XYZ file of C-alpha atoms in Angstrom:
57
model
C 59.077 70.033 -21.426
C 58.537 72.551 -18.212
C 61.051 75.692 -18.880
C 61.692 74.784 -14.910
C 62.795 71.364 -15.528
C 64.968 72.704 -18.967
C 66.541 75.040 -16.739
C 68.190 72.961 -14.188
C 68.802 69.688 -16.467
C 72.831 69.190 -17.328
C 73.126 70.874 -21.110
C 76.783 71.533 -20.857
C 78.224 70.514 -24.252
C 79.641 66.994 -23.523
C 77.599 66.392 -20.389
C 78.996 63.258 -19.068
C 76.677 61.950 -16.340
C 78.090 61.921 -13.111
C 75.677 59.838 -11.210
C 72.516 61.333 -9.108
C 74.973 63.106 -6.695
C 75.914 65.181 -8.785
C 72.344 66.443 -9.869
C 71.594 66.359 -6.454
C 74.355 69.064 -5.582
C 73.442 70.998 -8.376
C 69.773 70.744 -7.686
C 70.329 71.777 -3.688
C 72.152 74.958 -5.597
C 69.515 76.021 -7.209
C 67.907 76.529 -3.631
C 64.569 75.313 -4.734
C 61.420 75.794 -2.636
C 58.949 72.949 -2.412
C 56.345 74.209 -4.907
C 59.081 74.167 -7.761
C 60.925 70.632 -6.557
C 57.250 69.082 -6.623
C 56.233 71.403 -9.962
C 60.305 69.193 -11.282
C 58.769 66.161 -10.244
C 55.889 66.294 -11.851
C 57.788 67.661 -15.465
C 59.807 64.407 -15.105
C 57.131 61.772 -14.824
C 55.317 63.195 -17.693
C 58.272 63.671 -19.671
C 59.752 60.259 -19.097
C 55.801 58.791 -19.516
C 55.733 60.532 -23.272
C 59.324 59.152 -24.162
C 58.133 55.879 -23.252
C 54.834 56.040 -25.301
C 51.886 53.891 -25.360
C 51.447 51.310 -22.723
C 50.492 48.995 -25.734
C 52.805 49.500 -28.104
């Protein structure tokens, strides 16, 4: 997983989601430029394409 995308994912101990607003607020925090939102972007899809695994299986 990108240190990038580590870095700004909730890790608090007992995260409890609190819907994409919040991630939003704490993403437009962060003050990202485009380069690392699109570098986030692309650390999700191919994180959330390994979890998923094989097409296949």
């Amino acid at each position: 997983m990108s240190p990038l995308l580590l870095r700004h994912l909730p890790f608090d101990h007992g995260y409890a989601w609190q819907g994409e607003a919040s991630l939003l607020d704490r993403l437009t925090k962060a003050k990202l430029d485009g380069a690392s939102v699109q570098h986030l972007m692309g650390s999700v899809q191919s994180e959330y394409t390994r979890l998923r695994g094989p097409a296949d299986a």
